[in-house]
PDB file of C-alpha atoms in Angstrom:
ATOM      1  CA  UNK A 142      69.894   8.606  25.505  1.00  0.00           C
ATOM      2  CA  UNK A 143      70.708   7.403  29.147  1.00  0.00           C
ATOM      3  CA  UNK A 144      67.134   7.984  30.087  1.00  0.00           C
ATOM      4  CA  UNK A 145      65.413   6.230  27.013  1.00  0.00           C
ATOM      5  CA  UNK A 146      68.014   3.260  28.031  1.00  0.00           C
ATOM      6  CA  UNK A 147      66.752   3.645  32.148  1.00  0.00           C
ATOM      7  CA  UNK A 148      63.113   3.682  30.626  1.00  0.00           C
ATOM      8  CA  UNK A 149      63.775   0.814  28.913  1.00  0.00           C
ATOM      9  CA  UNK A 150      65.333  -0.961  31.430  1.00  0.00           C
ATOM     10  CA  UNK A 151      62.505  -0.294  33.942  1.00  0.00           C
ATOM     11  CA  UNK A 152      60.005  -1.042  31.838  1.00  0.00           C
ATOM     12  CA  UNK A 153      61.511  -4.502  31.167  1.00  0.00           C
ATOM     13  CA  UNK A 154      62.341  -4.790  34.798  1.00  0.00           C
ATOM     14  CA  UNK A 155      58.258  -4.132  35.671  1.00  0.00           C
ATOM     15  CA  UNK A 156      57.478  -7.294  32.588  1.00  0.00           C
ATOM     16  CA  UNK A 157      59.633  -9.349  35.209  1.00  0.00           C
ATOM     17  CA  UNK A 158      57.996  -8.537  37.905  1.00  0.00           C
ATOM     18  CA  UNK A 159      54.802  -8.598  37.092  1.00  0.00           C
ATOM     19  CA  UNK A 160      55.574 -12.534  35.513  1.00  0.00           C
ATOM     20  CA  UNK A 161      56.772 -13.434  39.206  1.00  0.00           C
ATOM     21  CA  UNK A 162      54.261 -11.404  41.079  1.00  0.00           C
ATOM     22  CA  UNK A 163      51.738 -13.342  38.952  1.00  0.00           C
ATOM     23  CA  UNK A 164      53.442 -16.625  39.275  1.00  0.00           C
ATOM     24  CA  UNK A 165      53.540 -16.631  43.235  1.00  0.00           C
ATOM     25  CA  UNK A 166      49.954 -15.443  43.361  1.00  0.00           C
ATOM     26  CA  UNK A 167      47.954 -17.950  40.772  1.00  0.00           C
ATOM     27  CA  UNK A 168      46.712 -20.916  42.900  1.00  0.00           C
ATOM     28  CA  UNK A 169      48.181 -23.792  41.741  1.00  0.00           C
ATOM     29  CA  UNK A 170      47.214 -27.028  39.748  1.00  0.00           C
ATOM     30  CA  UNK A 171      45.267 -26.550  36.564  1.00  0.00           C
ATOM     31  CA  UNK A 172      41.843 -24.350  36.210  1.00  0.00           C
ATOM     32  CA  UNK A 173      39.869 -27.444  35.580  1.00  0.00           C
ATOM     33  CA  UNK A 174      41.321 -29.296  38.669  1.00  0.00           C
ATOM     34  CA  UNK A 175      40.654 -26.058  40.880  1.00  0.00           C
ATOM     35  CA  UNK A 176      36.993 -26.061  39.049  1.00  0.00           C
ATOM     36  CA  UNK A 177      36.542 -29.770  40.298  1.00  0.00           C
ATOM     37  CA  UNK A 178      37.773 -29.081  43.953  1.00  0.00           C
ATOM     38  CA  UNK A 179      35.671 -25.772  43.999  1.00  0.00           C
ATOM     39  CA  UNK A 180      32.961 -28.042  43.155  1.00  0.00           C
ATOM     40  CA  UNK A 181      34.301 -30.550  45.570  1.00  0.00           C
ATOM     41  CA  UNK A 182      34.096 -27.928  49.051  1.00  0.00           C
ATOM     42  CA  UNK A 183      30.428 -26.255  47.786  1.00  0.00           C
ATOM     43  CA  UNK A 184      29.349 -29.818  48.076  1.00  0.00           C
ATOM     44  CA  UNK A 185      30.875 -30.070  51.576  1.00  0.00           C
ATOM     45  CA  UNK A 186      29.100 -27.416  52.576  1.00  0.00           C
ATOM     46  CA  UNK A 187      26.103 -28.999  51.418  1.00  0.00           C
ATOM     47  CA  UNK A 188      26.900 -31.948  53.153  1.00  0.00           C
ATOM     48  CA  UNK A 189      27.597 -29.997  56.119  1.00  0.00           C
ATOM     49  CA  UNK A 190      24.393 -28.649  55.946  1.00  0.00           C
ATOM     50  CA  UNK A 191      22.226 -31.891  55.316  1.00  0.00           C
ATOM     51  CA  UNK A 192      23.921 -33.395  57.942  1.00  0.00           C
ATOM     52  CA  UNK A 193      23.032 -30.248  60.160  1.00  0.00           C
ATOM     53  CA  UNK A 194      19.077 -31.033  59.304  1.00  0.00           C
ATOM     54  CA  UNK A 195      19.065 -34.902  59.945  1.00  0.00           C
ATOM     55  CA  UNK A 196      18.244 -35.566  56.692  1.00  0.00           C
ATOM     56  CA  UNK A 197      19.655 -38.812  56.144  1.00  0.00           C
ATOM     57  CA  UNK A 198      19.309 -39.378  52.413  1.00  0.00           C
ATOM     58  CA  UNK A 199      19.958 -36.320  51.415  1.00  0.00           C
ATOM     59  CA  UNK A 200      23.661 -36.482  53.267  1.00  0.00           C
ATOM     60  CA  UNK A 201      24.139 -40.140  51.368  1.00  0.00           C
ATOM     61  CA  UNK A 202      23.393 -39.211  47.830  1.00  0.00           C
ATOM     62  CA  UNK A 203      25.654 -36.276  48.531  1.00  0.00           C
ATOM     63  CA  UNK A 204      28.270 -38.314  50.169  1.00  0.00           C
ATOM     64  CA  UNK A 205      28.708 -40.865  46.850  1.00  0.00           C
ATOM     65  CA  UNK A 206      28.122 -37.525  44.272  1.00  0.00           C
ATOM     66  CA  UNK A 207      31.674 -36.277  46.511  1.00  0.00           C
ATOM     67  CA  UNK A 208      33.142 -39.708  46.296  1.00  0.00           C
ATOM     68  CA  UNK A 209      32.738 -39.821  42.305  1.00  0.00           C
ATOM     69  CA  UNK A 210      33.863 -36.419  42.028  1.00  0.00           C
ATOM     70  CA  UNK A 211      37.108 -37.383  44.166  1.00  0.00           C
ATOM     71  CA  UNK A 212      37.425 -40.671  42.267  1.00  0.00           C
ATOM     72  CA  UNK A 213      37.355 -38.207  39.190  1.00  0.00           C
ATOM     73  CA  UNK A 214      39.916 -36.140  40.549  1.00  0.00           C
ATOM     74  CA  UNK A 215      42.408 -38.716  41.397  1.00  0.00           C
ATOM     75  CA  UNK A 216      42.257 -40.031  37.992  1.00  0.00           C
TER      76      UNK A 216
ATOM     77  CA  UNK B  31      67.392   8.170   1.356  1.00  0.00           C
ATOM     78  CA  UNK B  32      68.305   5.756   3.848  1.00  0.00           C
ATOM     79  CA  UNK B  33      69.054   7.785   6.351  1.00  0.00           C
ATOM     80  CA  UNK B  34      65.775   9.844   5.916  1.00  0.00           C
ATOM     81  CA  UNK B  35      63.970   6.842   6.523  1.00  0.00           C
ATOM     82  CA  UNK B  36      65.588   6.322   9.959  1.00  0.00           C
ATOM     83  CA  UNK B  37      69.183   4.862   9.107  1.00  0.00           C
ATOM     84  CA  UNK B  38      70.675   1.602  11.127  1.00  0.00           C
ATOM     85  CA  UNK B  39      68.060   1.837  13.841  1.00  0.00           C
ATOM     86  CA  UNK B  40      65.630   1.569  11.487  1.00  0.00           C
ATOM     87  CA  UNK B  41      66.870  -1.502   9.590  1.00  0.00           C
ATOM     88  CA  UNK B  42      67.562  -3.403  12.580  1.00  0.00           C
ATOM     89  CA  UNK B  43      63.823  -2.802  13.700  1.00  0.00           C
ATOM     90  CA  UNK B  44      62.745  -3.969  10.607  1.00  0.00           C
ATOM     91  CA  UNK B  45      64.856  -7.043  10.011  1.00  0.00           C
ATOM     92  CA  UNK B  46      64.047  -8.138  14.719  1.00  0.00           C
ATOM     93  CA  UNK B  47      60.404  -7.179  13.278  1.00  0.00           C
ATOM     94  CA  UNK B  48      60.391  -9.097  10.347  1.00  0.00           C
ATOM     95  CA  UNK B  49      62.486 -12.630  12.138  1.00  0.00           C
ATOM     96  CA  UNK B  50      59.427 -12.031  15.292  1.00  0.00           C
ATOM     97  CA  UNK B  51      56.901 -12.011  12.806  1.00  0.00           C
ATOM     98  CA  UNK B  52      58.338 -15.065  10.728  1.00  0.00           C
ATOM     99  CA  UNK B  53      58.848 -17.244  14.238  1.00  0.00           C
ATOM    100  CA  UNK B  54      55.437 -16.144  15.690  1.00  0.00           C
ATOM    101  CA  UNK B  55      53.580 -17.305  11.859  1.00  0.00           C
ATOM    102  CA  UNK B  56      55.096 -20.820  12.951  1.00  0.00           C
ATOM    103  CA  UNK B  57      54.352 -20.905  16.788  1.00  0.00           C
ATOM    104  CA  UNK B  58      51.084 -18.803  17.215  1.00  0.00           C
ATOM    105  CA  UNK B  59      49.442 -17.991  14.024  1.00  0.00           C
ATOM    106  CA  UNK B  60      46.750 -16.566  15.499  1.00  0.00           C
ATOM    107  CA  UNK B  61      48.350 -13.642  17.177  1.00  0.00           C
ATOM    108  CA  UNK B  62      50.955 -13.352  14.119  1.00  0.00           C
ATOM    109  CA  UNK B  63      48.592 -11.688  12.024  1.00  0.00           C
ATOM    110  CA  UNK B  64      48.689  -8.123  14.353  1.00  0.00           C
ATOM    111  CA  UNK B  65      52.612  -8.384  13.470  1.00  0.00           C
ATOM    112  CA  UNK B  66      52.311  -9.235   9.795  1.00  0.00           C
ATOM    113  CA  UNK B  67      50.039  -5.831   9.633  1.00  0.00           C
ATOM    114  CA  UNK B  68      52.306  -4.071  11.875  1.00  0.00           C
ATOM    115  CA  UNK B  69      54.846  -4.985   9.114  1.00  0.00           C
ATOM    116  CA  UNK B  70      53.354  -4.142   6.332  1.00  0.00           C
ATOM    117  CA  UNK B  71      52.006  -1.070   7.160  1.00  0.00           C
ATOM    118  CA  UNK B  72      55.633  -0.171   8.564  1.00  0.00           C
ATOM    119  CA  UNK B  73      56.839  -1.039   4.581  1.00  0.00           C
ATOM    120  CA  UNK B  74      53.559   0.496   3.255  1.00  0.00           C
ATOM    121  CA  UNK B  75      54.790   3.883   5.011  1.00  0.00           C
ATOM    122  CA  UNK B  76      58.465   3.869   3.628  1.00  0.00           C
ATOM    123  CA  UNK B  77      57.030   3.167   0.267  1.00  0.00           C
ATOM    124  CA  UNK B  78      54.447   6.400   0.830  1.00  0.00           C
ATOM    125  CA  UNK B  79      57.874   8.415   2.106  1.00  0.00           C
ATOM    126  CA  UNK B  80      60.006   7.329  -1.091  1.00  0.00           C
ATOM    127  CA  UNK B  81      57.848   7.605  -3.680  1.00  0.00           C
ATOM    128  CA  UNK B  82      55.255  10.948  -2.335  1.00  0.00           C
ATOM    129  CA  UNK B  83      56.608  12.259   0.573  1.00  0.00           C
ATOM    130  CA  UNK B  84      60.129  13.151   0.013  1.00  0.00           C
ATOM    131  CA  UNK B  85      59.757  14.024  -3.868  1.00  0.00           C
ATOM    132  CA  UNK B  86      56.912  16.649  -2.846  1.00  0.00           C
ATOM    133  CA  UNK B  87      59.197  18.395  -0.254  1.00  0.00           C
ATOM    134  CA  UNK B  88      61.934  18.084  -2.198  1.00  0.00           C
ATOM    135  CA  UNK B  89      60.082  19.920  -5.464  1.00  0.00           C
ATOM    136  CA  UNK B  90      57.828  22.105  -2.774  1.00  0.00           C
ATOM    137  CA  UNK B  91      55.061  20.863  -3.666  1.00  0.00           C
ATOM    138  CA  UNK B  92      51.967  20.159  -1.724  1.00  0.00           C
ATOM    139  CA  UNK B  93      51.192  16.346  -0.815  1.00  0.00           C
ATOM    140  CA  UNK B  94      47.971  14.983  -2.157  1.00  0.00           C
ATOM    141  CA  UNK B  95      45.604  14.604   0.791  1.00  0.00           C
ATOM    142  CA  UNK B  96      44.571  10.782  -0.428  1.00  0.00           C
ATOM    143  CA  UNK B  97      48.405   9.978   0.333  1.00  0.00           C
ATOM    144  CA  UNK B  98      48.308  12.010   3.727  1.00  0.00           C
ATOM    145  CA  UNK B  99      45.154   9.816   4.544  1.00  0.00           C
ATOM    146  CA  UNK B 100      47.233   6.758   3.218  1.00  0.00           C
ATOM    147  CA  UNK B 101      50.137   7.650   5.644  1.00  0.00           C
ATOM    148  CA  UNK B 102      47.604   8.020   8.859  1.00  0.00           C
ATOM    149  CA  UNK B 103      45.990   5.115   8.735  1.00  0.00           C
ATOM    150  CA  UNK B 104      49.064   3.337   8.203  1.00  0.00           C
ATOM    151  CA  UNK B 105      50.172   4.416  11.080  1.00  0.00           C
ATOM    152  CA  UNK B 106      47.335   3.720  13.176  1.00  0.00           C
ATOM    153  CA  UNK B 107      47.976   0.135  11.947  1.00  0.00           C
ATOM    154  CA  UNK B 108      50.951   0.542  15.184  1.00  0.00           C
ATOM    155  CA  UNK B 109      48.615   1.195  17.824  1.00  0.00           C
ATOM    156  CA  UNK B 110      45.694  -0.952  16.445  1.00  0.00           C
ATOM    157  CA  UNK B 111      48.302  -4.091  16.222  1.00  0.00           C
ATOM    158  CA  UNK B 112      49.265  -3.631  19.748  1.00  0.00           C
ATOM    159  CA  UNK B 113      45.870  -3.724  21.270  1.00  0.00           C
ATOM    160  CA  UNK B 114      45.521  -6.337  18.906  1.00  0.00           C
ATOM    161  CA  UNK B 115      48.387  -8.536  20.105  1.00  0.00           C
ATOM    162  CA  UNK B 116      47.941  -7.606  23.792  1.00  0.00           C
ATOM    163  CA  UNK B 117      44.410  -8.699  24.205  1.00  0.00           C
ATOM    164  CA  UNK B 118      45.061 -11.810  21.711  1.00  0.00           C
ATOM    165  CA  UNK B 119      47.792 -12.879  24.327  1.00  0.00           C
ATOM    166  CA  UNK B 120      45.290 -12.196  27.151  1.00  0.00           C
ATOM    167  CA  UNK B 121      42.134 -13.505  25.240  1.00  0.00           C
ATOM    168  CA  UNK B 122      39.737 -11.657  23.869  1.00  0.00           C
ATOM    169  CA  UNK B 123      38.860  -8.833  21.443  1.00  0.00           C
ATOM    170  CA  UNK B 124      39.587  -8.763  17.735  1.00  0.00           C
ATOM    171  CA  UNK B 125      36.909  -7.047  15.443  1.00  0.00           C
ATOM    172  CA  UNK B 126      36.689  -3.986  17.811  1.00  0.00           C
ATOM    173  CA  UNK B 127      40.105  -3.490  16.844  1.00  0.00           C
ATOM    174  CA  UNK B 128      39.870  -3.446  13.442  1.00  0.00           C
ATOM    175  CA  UNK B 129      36.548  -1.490  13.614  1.00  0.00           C
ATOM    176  CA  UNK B 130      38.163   0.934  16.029  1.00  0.00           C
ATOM    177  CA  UNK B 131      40.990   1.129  13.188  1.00  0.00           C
ATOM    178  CA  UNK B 132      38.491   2.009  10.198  1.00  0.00           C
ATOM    179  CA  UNK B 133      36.838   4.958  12.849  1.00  0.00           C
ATOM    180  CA  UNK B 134      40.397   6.134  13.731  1.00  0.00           C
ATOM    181  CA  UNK B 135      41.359   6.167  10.047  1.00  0.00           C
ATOM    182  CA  UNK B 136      38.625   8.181   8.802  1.00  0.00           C
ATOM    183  CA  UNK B 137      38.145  10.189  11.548  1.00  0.00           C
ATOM    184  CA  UNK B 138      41.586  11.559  11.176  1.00  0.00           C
ATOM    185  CA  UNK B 139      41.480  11.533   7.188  1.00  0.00           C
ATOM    186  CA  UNK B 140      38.499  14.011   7.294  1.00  0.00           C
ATOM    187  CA  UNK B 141      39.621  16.386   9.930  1.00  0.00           C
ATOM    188  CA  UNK B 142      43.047  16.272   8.403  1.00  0.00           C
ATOM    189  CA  UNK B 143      45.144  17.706  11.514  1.00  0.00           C
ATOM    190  CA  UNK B 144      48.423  19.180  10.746  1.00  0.00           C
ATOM    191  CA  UNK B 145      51.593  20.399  12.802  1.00  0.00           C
ATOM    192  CA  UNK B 146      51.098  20.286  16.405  1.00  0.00           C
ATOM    193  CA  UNK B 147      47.082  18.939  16.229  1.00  0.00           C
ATOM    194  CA  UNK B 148      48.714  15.868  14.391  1.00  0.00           C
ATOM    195  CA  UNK B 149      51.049  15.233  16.818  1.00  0.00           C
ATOM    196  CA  UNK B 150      48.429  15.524  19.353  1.00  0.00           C
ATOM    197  CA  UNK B 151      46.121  13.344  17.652  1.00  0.00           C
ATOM    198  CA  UNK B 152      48.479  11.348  17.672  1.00  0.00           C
ATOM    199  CA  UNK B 153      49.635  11.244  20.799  1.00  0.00           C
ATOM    200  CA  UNK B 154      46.112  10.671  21.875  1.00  0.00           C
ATOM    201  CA  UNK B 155      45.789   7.248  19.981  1.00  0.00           C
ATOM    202  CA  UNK B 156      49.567   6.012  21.729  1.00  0.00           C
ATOM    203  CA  UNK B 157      48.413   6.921  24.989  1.00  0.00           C
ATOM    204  CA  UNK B 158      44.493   5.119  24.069  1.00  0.00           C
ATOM    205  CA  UNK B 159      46.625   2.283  23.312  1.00  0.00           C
ATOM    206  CA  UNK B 160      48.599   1.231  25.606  1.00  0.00           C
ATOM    207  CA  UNK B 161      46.052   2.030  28.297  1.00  0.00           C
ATOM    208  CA  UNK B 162      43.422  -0.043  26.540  1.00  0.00           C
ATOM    209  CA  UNK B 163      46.109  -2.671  26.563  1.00  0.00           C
ATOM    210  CA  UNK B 164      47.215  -2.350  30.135  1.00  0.00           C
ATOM    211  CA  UNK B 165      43.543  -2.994  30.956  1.00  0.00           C
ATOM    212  CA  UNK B 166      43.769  -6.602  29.718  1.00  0.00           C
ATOM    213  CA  UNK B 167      46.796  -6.934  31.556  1.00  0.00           C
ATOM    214  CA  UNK B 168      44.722  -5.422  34.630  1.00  0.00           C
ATOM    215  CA  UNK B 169      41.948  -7.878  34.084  1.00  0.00           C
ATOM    216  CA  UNK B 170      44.067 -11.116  33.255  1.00  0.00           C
ATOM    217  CA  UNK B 171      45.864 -10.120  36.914  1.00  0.00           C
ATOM    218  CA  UNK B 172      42.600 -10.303  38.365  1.00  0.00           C
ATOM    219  CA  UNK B 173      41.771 -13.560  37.454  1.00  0.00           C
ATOM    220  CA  UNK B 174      44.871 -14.764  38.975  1.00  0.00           C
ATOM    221  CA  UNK B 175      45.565 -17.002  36.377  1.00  0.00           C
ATOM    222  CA  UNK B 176      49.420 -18.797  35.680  1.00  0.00           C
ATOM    223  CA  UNK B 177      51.629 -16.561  33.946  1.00  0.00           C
ATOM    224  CA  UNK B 178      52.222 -18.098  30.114  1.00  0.00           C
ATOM    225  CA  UNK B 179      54.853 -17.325  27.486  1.00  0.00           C
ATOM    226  CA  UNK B 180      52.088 -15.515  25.448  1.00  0.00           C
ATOM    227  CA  UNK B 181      51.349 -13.664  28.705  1.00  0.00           C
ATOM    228  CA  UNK B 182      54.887 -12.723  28.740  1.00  0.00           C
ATOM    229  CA  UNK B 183      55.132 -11.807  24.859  1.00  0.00           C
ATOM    230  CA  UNK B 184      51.544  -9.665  25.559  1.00  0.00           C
ATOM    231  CA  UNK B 185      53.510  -7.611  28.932  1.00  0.00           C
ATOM    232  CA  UNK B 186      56.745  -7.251  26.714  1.00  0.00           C
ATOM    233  CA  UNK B 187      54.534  -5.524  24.348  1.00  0.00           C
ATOM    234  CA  UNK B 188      52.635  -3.272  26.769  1.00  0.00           C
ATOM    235  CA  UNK B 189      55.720  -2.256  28.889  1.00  0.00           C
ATOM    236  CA  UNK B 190      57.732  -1.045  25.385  1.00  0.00           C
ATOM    237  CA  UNK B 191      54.929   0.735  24.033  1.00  0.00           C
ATOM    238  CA  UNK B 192      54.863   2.615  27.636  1.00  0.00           C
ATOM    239  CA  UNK B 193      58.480   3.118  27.592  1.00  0.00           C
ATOM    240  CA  UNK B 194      58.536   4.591  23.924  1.00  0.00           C
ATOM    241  CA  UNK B 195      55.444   6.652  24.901  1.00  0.00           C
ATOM    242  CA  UNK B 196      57.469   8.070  28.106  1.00  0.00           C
ATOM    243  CA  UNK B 197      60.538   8.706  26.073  1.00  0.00           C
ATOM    244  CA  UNK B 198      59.263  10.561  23.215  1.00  0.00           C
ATOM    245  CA  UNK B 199      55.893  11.340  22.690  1.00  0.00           C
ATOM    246  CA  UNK B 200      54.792  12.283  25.986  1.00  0.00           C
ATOM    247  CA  UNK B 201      57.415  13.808  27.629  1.00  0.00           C
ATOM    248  CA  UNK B 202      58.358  15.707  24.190  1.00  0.00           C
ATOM    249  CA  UNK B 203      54.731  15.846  23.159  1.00  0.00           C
ATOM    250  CA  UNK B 204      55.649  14.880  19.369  1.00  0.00           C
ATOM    251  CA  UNK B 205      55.679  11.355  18.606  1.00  0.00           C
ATOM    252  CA  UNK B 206      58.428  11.567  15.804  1.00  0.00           C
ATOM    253  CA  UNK B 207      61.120  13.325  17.823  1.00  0.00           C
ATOM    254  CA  UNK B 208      62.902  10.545  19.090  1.00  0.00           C
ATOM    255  CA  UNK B 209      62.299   8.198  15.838  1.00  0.00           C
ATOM    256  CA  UNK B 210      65.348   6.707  16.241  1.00  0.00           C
ATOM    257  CA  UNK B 211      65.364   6.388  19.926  1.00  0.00           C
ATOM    258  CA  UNK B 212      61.941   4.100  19.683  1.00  0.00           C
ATOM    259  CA  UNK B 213      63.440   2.348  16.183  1.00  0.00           C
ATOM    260  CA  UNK B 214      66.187   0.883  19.163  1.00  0.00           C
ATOM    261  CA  UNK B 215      63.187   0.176  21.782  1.00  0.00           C
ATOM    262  CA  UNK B 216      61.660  -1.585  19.052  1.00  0.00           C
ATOM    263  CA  UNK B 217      64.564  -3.579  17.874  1.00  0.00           C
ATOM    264  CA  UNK B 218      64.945  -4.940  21.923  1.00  0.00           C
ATOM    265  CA  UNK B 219      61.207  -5.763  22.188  1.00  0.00           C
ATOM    266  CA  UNK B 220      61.558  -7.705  18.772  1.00  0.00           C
ATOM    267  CA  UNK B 221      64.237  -9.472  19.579  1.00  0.00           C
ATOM    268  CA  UNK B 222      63.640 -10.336  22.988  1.00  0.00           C
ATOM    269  CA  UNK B 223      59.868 -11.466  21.970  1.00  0.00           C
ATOM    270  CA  UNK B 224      61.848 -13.733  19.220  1.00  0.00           C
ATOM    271  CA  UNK B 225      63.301 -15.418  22.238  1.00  0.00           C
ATOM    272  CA  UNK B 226      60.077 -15.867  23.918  1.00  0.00           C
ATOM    273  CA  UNK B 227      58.671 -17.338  20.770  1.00  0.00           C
ATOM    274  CA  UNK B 228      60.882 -20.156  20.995  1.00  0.00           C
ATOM    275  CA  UNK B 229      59.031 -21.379  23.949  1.00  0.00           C
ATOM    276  CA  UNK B 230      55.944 -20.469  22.667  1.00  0.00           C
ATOM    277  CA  UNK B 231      53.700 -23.783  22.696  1.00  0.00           C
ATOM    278  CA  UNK B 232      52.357 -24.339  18.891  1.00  0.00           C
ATOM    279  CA  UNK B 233      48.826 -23.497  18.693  1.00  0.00           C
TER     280      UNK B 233
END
């Protein structure tokens, strides 16, 4: 009986755990705000990378797509 | 009578099973339905041992094989509703369940193990169970989403399961052994799930 009641207790103990373990490890805000700032740094790179080339208008459109996104973002 | 059906452990199971299943219906619907059939099938099998069961070893008489059928795939309701519920909690899977269930079921009703190959049959299914189940647990972990209360309620059910499966049926190798031993387990899961309920979000 004092085994089933340590089994028990362990097993509960690992539920806990696992909850905080989780917890600390989720990034967070909400999955559609990390979606929009995921979206937000691959356009960065491309940004990055237009700016890189020299091409101008490229590095503009992307530059107001980022701003809208941002604006979008802040709410 | 009542003690052959388990005695106080037993009721107390029932009654944490049957408040979880009424305060789950009004928070989660959805995922109440793998309790409800729990449920039932826990009341279908008392009715089976009352009115078949007991009177044919009591008179010595053999058990029709339709009611032995009856009483396995009850019982694979157990295992069936905890994948069920896990992977509900975690998102995804339903019909496999279910069509796992009818496989199971008639798998087991035509080979018609006895003795020791029932308990290992049986064993077989707990163990399936709770490792299919620990898989969504695996696989919501690697998502690294934000632990909810139906994550909780979905872990709660996984980590009993494993505990009663430790206790009885695989360190004794027969499922039934400890009966009243996992009737208690249950009762704690129940009730503590209850609690979680509470702050279930309604869906």
């Amino acid at each position: 009986m004092t085994l089933d009641a340590a089994i028990l207790c362990a097993a509960l103990l690992i539920v806990l755990g696992v909850l905080v373990w989780a917890r600390r490890r989720a990034p967070h805000g909400t999955s559609q705000e990390r979606d929009t700032l995921d979206a937000i740094g691959d356009d960065l790179i491309v940004l990055q990378a237009a700016l890189e080339s020299g091409a101008g208008g490229v590095g503009e459109r992307t530059v107001e797509r980022m701003r809208e996104r941002i604006r979008r973002v802040k709410g | 009578m009542f003690l052959s059906l388990g005695g106080w452990p037993w009721l107390r199971a029932t009654v944490a099973l049957l408040i979880a299943c009424g305060l789950l219906t009004r928070r989660a619907p959805r995922l109440s339905g793998w309790l409800w059939a729990l449920l039932l099938a826990s009341v279908g099998r008392d009715v089976l041992k009352v009115v078949f069961l007991f009177p044919c070893r009591l008179a010595h008489t053999t058990i029709p094989p339709l009611v032995l059928s009856a009483d396995t795939a009850l019982w694979l309701v157990g295992p069936a509703s905890l994948v069920g519920l896990v992977w509900g909690c975690f998102g995804g899977m339903g019909r496999w369940v279910w069509a796992c269930w009818v496989g199971a079921s008639i798998a087991l009703s035509i080979t018609c193990p006895t003795g020791v190959a029932l308990a290992q049959a049986y064993l077989a299914v707990q163990l399936a169970a709770v490792l299919v189940s620990a898989y969504a647990v695996v696989r919501w972990l690697w998502r690294r989403e934000r632990p909810t209360t139906a994550h909780a309620i979905g872990l709660l059910s996984v980590a009993v399961s494993g505990a009663i499966l430790l206790s009885s049926a695989w360190r004794l190798g027969d499922p039934f052994l400890r009966w009243r031993v996992a009737q208690e387990m249950i009762m704690c899961e129940f009730v503590i799930m209850s609690l979680l309920t509470t702050r279930l979000q309604r869906s």
